[in-house]
XYZ file of C-alpha atoms in Angstrom:
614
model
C 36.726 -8.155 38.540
C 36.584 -7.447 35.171
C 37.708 -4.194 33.507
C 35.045 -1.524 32.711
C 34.741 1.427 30.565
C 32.445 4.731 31.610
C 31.698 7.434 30.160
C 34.598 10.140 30.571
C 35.174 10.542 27.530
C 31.620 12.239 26.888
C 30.449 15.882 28.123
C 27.731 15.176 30.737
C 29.968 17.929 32.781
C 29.790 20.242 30.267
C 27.497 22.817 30.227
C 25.759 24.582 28.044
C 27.175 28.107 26.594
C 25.142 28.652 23.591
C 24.266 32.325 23.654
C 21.971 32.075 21.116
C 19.154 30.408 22.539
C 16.296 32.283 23.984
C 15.214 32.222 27.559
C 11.517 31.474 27.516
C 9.003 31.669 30.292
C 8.490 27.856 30.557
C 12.177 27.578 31.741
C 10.533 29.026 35.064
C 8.928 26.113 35.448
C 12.269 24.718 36.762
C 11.848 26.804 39.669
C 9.017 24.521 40.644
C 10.706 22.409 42.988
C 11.999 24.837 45.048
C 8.927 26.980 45.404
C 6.747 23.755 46.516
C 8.034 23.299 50.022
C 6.437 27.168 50.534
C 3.090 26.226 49.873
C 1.574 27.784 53.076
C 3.365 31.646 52.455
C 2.713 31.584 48.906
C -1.269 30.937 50.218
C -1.347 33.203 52.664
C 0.292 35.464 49.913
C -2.583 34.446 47.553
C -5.440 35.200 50.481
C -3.785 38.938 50.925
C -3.711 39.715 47.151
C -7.615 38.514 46.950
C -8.370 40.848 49.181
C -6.062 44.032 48.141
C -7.581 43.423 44.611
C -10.994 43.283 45.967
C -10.599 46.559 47.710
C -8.892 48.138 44.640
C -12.352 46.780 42.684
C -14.438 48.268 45.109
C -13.052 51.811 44.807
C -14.603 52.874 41.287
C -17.558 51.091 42.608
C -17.823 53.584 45.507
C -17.326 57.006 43.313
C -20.514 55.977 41.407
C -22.508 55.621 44.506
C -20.773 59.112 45.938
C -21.444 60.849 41.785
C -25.056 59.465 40.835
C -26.532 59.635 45.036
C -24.610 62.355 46.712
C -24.646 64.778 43.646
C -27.644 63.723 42.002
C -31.360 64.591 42.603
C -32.641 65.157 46.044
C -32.186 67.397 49.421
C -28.668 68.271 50.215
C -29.415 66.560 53.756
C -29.711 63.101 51.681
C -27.077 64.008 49.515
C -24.886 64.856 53.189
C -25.713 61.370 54.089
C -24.810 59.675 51.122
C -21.783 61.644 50.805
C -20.417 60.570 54.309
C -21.920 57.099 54.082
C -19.694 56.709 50.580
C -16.539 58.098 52.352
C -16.443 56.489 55.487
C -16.971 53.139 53.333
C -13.974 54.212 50.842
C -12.079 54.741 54.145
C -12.998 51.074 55.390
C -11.694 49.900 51.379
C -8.348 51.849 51.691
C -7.847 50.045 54.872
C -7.936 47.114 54.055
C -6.045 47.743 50.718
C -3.574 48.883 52.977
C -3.263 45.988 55.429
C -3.407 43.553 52.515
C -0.868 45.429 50.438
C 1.296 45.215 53.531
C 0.938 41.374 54.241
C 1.363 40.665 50.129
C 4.806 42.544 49.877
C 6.185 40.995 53.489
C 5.250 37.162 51.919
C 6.442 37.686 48.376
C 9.724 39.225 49.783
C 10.453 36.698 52.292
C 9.556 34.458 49.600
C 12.203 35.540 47.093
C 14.924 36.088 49.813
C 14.442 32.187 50.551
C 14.210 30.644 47.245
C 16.997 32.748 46.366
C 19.334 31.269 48.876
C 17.480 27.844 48.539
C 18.793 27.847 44.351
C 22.052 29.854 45.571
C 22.438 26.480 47.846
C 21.539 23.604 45.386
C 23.589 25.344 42.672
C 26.779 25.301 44.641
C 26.196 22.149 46.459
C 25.894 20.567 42.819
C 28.820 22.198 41.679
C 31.513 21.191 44.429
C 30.328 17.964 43.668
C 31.802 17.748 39.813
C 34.554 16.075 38.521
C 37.627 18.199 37.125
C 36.516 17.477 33.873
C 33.449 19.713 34.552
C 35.993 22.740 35.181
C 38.298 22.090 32.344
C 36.014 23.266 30.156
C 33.558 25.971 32.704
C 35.265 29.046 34.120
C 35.425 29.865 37.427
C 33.883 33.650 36.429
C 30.944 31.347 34.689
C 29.609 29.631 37.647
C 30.229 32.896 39.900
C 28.022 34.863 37.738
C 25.368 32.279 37.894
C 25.640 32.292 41.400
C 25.347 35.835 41.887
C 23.269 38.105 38.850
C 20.895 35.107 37.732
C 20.031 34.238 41.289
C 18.913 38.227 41.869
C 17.244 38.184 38.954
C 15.261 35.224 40.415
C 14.687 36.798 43.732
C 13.305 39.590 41.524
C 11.079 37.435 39.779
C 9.749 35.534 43.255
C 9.861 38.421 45.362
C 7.937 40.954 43.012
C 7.377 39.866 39.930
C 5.432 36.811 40.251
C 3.414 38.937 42.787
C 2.708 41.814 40.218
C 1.731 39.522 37.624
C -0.488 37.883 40.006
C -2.003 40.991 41.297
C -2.134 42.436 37.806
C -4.100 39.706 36.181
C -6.998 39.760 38.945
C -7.156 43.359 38.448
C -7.056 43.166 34.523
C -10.006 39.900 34.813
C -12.023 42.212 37.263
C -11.517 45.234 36.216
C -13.165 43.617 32.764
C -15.679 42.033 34.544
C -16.840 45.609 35.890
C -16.367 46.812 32.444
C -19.129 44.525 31.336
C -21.495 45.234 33.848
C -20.999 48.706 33.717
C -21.482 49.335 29.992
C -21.286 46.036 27.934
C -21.709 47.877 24.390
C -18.375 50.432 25.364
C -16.543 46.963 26.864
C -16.913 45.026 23.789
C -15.627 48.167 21.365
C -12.553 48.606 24.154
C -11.430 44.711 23.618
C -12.052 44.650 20.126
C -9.580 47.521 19.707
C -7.184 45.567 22.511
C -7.063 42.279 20.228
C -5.500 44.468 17.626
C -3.080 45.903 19.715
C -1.533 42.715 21.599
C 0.007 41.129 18.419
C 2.949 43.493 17.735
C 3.504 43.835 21.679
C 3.932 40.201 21.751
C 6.246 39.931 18.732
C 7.979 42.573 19.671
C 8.418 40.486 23.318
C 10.608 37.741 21.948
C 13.128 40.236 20.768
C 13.662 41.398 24.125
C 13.647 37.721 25.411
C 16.581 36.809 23.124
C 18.507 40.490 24.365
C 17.925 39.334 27.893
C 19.618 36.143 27.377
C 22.500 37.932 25.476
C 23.268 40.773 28.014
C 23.295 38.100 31.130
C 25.740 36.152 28.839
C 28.001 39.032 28.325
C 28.227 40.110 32.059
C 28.729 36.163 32.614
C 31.972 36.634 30.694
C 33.350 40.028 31.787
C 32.873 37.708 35.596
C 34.766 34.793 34.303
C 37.365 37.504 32.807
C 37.912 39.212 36.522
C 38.338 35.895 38.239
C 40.591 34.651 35.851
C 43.270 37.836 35.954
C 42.435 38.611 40.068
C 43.460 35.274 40.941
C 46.605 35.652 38.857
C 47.593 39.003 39.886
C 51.545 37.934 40.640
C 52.126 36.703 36.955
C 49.764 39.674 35.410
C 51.956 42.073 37.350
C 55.307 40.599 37.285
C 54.832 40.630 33.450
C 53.674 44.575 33.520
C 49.860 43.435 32.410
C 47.814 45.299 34.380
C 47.390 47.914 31.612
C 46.578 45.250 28.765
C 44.147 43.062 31.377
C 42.169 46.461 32.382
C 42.594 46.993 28.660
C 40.560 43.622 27.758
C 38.002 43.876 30.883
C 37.298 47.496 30.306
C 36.266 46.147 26.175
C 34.357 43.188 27.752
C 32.262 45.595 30.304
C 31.698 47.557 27.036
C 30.410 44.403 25.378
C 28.239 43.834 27.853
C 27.229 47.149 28.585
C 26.266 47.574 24.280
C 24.308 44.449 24.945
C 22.512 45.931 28.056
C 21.799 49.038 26.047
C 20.220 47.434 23.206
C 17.771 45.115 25.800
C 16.893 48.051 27.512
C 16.315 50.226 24.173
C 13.901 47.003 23.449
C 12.458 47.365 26.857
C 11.548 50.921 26.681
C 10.497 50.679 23.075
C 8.147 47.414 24.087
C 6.839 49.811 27.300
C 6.078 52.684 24.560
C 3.903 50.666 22.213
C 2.044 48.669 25.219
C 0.905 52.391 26.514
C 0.767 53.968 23.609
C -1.418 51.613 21.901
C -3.849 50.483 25.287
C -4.294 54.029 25.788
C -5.222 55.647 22.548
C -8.002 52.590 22.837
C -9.001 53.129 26.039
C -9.293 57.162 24.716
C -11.056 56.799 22.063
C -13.709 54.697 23.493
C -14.069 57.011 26.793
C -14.908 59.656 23.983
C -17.514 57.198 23.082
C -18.751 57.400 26.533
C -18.899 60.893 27.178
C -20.850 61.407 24.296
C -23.725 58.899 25.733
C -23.656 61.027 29.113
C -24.264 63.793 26.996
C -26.979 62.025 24.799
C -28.503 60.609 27.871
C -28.252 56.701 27.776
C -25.775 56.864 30.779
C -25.166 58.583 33.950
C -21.849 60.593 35.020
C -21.205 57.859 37.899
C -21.443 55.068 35.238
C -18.932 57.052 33.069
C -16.773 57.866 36.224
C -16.978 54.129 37.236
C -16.064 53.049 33.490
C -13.522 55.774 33.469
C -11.711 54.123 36.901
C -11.855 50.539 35.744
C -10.680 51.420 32.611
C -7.641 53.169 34.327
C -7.275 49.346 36.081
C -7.500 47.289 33.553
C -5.077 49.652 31.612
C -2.918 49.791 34.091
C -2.878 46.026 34.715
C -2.020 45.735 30.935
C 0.686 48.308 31.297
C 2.389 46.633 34.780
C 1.520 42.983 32.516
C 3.805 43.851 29.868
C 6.430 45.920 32.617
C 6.651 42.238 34.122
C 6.592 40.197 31.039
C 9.717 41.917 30.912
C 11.361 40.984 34.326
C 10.482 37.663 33.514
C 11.526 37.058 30.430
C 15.171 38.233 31.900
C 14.212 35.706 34.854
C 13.965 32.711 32.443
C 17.104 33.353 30.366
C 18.441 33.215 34.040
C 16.323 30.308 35.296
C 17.690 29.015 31.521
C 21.225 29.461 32.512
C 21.089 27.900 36.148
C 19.122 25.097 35.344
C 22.047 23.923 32.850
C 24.220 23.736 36.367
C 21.984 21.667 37.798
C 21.315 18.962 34.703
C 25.402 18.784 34.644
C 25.943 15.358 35.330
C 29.687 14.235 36.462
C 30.949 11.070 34.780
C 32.428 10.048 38.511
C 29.606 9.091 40.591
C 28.413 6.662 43.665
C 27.444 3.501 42.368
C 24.485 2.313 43.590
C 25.293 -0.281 45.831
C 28.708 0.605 47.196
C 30.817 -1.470 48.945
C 32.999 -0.927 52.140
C 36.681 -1.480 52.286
C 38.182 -3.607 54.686
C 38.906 -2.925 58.461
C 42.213 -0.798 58.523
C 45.545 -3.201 59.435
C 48.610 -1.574 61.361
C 50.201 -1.422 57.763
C 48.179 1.106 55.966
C 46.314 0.280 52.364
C 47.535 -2.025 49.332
C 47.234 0.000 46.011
C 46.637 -2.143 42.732
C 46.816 -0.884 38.748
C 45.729 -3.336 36.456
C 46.184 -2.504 33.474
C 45.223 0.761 32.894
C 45.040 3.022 30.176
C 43.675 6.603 30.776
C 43.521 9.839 28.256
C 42.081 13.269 30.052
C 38.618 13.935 28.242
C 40.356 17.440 26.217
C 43.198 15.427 25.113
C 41.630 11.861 24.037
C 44.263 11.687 21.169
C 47.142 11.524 23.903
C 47.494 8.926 26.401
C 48.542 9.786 29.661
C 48.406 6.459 31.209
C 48.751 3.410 28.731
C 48.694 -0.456 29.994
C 50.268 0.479 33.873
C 50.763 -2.110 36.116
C 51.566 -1.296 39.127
C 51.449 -3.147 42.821
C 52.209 -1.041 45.956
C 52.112 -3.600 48.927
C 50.484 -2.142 52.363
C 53.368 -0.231 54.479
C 55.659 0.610 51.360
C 56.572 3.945 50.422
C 56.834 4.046 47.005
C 58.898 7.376 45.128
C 57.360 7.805 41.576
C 60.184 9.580 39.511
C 60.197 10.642 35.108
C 60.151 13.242 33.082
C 57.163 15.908 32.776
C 54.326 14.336 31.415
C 54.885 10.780 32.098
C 52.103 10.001 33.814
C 52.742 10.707 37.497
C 50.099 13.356 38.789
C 47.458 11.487 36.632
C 48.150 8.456 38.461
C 46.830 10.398 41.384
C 43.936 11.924 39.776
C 42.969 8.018 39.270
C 43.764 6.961 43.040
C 41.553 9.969 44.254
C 38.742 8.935 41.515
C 38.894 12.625 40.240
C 38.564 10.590 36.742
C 38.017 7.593 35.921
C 40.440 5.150 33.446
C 39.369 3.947 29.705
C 40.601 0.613 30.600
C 41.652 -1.455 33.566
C 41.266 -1.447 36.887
C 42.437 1.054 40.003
C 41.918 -1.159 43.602
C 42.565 -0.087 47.278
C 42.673 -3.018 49.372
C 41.331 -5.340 46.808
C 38.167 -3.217 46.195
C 37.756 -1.293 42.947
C 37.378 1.816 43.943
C 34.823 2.373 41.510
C 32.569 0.257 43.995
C 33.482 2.443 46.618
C 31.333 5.732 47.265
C 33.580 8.656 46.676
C 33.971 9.810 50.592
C 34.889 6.068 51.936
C 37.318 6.337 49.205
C 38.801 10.010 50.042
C 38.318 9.469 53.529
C 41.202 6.818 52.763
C 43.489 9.357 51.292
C 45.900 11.937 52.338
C 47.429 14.315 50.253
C 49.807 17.056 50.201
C 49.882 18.788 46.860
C 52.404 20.317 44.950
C 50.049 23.385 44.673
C 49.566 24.130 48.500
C 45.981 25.390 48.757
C 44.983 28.045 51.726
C 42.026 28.800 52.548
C 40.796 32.736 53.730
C 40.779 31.829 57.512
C 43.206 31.038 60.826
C 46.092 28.861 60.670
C 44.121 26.146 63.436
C 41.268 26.203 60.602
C 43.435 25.593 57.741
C 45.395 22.837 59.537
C 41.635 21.511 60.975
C 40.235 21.295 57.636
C 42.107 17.656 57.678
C 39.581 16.564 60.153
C 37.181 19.405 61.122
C 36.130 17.582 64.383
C 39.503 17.793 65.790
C 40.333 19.156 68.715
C 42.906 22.098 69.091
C 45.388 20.069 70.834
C 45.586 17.630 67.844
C 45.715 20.118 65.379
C 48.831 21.604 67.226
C 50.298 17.794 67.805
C 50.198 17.613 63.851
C 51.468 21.363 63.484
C 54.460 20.502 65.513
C 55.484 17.164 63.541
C 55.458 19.026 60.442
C 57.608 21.898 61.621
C 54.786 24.580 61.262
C 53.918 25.023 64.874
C 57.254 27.535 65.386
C 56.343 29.978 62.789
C 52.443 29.675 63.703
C 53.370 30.956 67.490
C 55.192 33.890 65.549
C 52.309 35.016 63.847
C 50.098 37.946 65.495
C 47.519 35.953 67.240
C 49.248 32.935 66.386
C 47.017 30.368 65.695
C 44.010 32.208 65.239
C 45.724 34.337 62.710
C 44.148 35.137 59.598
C 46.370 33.676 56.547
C 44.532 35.595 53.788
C 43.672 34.628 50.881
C 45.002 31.759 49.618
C 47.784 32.344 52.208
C 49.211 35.249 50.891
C 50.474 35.904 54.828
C 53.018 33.333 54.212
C 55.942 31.960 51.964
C 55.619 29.178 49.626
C 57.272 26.717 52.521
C 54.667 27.831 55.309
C 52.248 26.956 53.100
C 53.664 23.749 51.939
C 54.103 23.101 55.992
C 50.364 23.836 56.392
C 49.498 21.498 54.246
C 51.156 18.446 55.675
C 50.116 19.176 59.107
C 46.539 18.976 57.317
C 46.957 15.693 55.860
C 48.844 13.636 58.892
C 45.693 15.265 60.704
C 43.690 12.945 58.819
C 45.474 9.888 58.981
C 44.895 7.685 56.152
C 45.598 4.564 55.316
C 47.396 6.001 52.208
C 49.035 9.417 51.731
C 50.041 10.349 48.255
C 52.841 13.274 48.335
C 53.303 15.738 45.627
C 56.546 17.049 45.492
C 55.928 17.573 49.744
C 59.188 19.372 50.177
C 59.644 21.330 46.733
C 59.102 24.926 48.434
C 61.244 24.276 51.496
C 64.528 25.121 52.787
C 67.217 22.888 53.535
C 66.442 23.640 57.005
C 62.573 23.245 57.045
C 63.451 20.444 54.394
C 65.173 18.076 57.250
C 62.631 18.934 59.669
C 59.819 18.301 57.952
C 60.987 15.632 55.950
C 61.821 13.721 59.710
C 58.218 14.324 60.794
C 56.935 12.432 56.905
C 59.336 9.898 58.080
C 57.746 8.978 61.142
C 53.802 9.592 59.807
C 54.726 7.313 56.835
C 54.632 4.834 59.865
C 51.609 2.549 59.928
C 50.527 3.549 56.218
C 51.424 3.002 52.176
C 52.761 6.623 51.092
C 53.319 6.985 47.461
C 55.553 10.206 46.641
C 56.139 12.252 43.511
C 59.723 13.353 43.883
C 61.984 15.623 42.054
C 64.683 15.795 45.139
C 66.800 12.570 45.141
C 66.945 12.811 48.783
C 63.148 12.182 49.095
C 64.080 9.039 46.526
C 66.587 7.297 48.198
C 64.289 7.377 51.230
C 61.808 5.285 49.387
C 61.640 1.279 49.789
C 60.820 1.476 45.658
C 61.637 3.777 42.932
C 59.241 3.244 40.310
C 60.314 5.663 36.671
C 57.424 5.942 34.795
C 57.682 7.321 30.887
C 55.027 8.205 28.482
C 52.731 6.790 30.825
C 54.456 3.229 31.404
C 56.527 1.894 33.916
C 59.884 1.592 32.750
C 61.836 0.695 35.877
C 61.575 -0.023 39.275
C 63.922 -1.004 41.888
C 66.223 0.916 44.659
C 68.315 4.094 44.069
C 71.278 2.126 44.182
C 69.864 -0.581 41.550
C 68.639 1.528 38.957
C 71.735 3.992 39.463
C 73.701 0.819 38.488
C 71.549 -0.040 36.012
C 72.178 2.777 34.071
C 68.947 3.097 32.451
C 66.396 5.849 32.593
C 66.859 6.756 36.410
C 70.540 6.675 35.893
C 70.427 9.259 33.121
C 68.127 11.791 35.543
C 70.372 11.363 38.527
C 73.518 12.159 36.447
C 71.930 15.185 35.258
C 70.887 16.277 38.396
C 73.895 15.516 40.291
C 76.605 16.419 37.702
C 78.319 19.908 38.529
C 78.390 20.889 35.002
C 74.978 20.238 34.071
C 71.594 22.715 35.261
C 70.231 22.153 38.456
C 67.142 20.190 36.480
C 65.181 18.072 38.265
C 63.765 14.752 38.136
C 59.886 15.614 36.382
C-alpha cells in the first residue's frame, strides 16, 4: 500500500473566532434542520395563534358595535339589548383568546425546550468526535459557553420569540387590514408617516446586531478563562495565584459586562426611537380623526375601532422591533454554534472501511513504514521523521529517549488521534487509515501517563473499559491490578464516589484505576505510558506482576522511564529526535555503550540526579 498524505496540516478543526463579524438573521436558517422533524407542534402552534389573533381582531370590532348601537339613537330597551348582545359576544372572544393563548405558549415552549436539547445534543456529539488538533487551538471555556448561553439564547428565540414575531406580524397585517376598511384616507396618512420612520430603526438595528455578537464573545472568554484556572486549581494555588487569577477573571467579567452595557444601551435606545417615532404617528393622525367625528364624516365607534387597531398594529410594531432584538442576539448565537458543527476533523472513517483480521492467541503485529509526522502548531519541527519500526504479535516492546524524541507521538499515531505526513502506520497488515476509528480503538488498550477519572464510583470508572461488563469482571480486573484492596477501604467501596477527576485518591490509586480499566478491555495491543510512574515500590511490584501476566496473549508497547519496566521488555527500542537509534536488550545496548548506555549510567550512578530515562 502506498504512502498517503491528508490533510492535517490544514485547519478544518479550527473554528472560527472572529469577533468581528455580525450575526445576521439568515444564520437562523441553520436551525432549519432541527426544527423540521416538529412539523406537527409547530402546526398545531400555527392553528392556536390563527385563532388568538383572530379573537384579538375581533375585539375593536365589537366596541364599535357596543359605541355606534348600544349608545347611539334609539330606546334604551334596544340599546339594553345591544349592549348585552355585544358583551356576552366579547366574553365568547376573550375565551377563546384565552384558550388559544394557552395552547400557543404550551407548543412554543415545549418547542424551544426540545430543540434546545436537540442542538445541545448534536453540538456535543460533534465535538467528542474531533481530533486533538481541534482542541489545540479551541478552549475548553469556548465550547462550554456555546453549549450553555448560545443554546438559551436559542431556546429563547424558539420558545418565544419566533412565536411573538409570528403573532405580531398577523396582528400588524390585520390590524392594517382593519385600518383600511375602517377609514382608508386616515390608513394611508398613518403608513405614509410609518415609511419614514422604519429607516433609522433599521439602521440603527445592525448596530445592535454587531453588539450582540460582541457581548456573547466576551462572556465566551471570561467561560474559557474559569475552566482554564478551575481545572488547575493545585498549580494556581500552590503558586499563591488565586489573587492574580480572580484578578484577571474579575477584568474579563468587566469586559464583558462593558460590552453587555453598551448592547443593551443600543437596545433601549433602538426600543425608544421604535415607540417614540410609531407613536407620535399614530398621534398625530388620531388627531386627524377626532377632528372628522367632530366635523361629522365619521362616527365615535369608527374612531374607537380605528383608535384600538391602531393600538395593535402599534403595538405589533413595538413587540416587532422588541424581537428583532432577541433575534438578532439568537443569530450571533446560531452564528457561533453553527461554526461547531461545520468543524470538520482531518481524522475520519473512510468510506469503505475494512476489517482487521480474526484475533490470534498472540495479540496484534504493529508496522511503521516510514513515517514522518509534525503536530499541525509545530509544522516546522518534526516529531517523527523516516521511523521504521516492526513490533511482531506477542512482543512487548519498552520505548526509551530523551523528552521529545518522539515516543508519546508514536502513540497519538497508533490510536489515529493524527494522522502522519508520510508513510504508513499498520495493525495486522491493515493501514489503519482503512480501518473505521472504533474497530481500530476497540483494538487498543491504554494506560496513560495522565490517569484520567471520571466524577462517578470506582466500579464505573474501572467499567468504562467495557461498559457491558459485569461487576464480577470489573472486580477480577480490579484485583490483578492491585486496586481491589484500597477500593474495599473506601466508604461504600465500590460504589464510592471518586470525585472529580479522582481527587478522592492519590496519584497511584488513580494510576491503579486505570489499568484495571484497560486489561478490562482486552486488546489485542496495550500501549503503556509510564504505567507505574505514580506508584510505590510496593504497589509498583504488585501491579507490575498483574501487567506481567495481562501482557499474556497480546503485543504491549511501553513508554518507560523505570529501568525495571525495561529490562522486562523482549526489545528496547531508543528513539531520538524522532528516529530510532537503537534497539536490542538491556544487556546489549548497556554493552553497547551508545545512547541507552549513557541514560542508564545516569540513572543508576550514585553521584548523578535521580533523572530518568524521557
Amino acid at each position: 500500500m502506498t504512502s498517503r498524505s491528508n490533510g492535517s496540516t490544514g485547519s478544518t478543526g479550527n473554528i472560527d473566532t472572529d469577533t468581528s463579524r455580525k450575526g445576521s438573521l439568515p444564520a437562523l436558517k441553520g436551525l432549519l434542520p432541527f426544527l423540521r422533524p416538529y412539523r406537527r407542534q409547530f402546526a398545531l402552534a400555527g392553528i392556536a395563534l390563527l385563532f388568538a389573533a383572530g379573537a384579538t381582531l375581533a375585539i375593536p370590532a365589537a366596541f364599535k358595535r357596543m359605541i355606534d348601537m348600544g349608545f347611539g339613537a334609539g330606546s334604551a330597551v334596544t340599546s339594553i339589548e345591544h349592549v348585552d348582545a355585544t358583551f356576552l359576544a366579547l366574553f365568547g372572544v376573550a375565551a377563546v383568546l384565552a384558550i388559544a393563548t394557552a395552547a400557543r405558549f404550551y407548543m412554543v415552549s415545549w418547542l424551544g425546550e426540545r430543540v434546545t436539547a436537540d442542538v445541545r445534543a448534536a453540538v456535543y456529539r460533534h465535538v467528542v468526535h474531533q481530533s486533538p488538533e481541534f482542541f489545540e487551538t479551541t478552549r475548553t471555556g469556548e465550547v462550554l459557553s456555546r453549549l450553555t448561553t448560545d443554546t438559551t439564547l436559542i431556546q429563547s428565540v424558539v420558545g418565544t420569540s419566533i412565536s411573538l414575531a409570528l403573532r405580531n406580524t398577523l396582528l400588524f397585517i390585520g390590524g392594517l387590514v382593519m385600518l383600511f376598511v375602517t377609514s382608508p384616507k386616515l390608513t394611508a396618512i398613518i403608513l405614509g408617516m410609518l415609511v419614514l420612520v422604519v429607516l433609522p430603526i433599521v439602521l440603527y438595528g445592525r448596530r445592535v446586531r454587531k453588539l450582540s455578537r460582541d457581548s456573547q464573545d466576551r462572556i465566551a472568554d471570561a467561560s474559557a478563562m474559569a475552566g482554564e484556572i478551575l481545572n488547575a486549581m493545585p498549580t494556581v494555588q500552590s503558586f499563591t495565584h488565586e489573587e492574580i487569577e480572580a484578578g484577571r477573571f474579575q477584568g474579563s467579567v468587566d469586559s464583558a459586562f462593558q460590552t453587555a452595557i453598551r448592547r443593551i444601551r443600543a437596545r433601549a435606545t433602538l426600543t425608544m426611537l421604535a415607540i417614540l417615532l410609531v407613536f407620535g404617528s399614530i398621534v398625530f393622525v388620531l388627531w386627524l380623526g377626532a377632528h372628522a367625528v367632530l366635523e361629522g364624516t365619521t362616527t365615535g365607534g369608527e374612531l374607537g375601532q380605528f383608535i384600538l387597531y391602531a393600538a395593535i398594529v402599534a403595538g405589533s410594531v413595538g413587540a416587532l422591533s422588541e424581537v428583532m432584538g432577541e433575534a438578532q442576539r439568537a443569530a450571533g448565537a446560531t452564528e457561533r454554534l453553527m461554526e461547531l458543527l461545520a468543524a470538520r476533523s482531518d481524522i475520519q472513517d473512510p468510506a469503505q472501511p475494512l476489517q482487521l483480521p480474526p484475533r490470534t492467541e498472540n495479540g496484534a503485529r504493529v508496522t511503521l513504514d516510514d513515517v514522518s509526522f509534525s503536530y499541525p502548531s509545530r509544522l516546522q519541527s518534526a516529531a517523527l521523521s523516516h521511523l521504521k519500526l516492526d513490533i511482531r504479535a506477542g512482543e512487548t516492546v519498552a520505548l526509551v529517549g530523551p523528552s521529545g524524541a518522539g515516543k508519546t507521538t508514536l502513540f497519538q499515531l497508533l490510536l489515529r488521534f493524527y494522522d502522519p505526513q508520510s508513510g504508513a502506520v499498520r495493525l495486522d497488515g491493515v493501514d489503519i487509515r482503512d480501518l473505521s476509528l472504533h474497530t481500530l480503538r476497540d483494538a487498543i488498550g491504554i494506560v496513560p501517563q495522565d490517569t484520567i477519572i471520571f466524577s462517578s464510583s470506582a466500579l464505573e470508572n474501572i467499567r468504562y473499559g467495557r461498559p457491558d461488563a459485569s461487576d464480577e469482571e470489573v472486580i477480577a480486573v480490579a484485583k490483578m491490578a492491585a486496586a481491589h484492596e484500597f477500593i474495599e477501604r473506601l466508604p461504600e467501596g465500590y460504589a464510592s464516589f471518586l470525585g472529580e477527576r479522582g481527587v478522592r485518591l492519590s496519584g497511584g490509586q488513580r494510576q491503579r484505576i486505570a489499568i484495571a480499566r484497560a486489561l478490562l478491555k482486552n486488546p489485542p495491543l496495550l500501549l503503556l505510558d509510564e504505567a507505574t510512574s505514580a506508584l510505590d515500590a510496593e504497589s509498583e511490584r504488585l501491579v507490575q506482576r498483574a501487567l506481567e501476566a495481562a501482557m499474556i496473549g497480546r503485543t504491549t508497547i511501553i513508554i518507560a522511564h523505570r529501568l525495571a519496566t525495561v529490562q522486562r521488555a523482549d526489545r528496547i527500542v531508543v528513539l531520538d529526535d524522532g528516529r530510532v537509534v537503537e534497539s536490542g536488550t538491556h544487556a546489549s545496548l548497556v554493552a553497547h555503550g551508545g545512547v541507552y548506555a549513557n541514560l542508564a549510567a545516569l540513572q543508576f550512578q550514585p553521584a548523578a540526579p535521580a533523572e530518568q530515562l524521557g
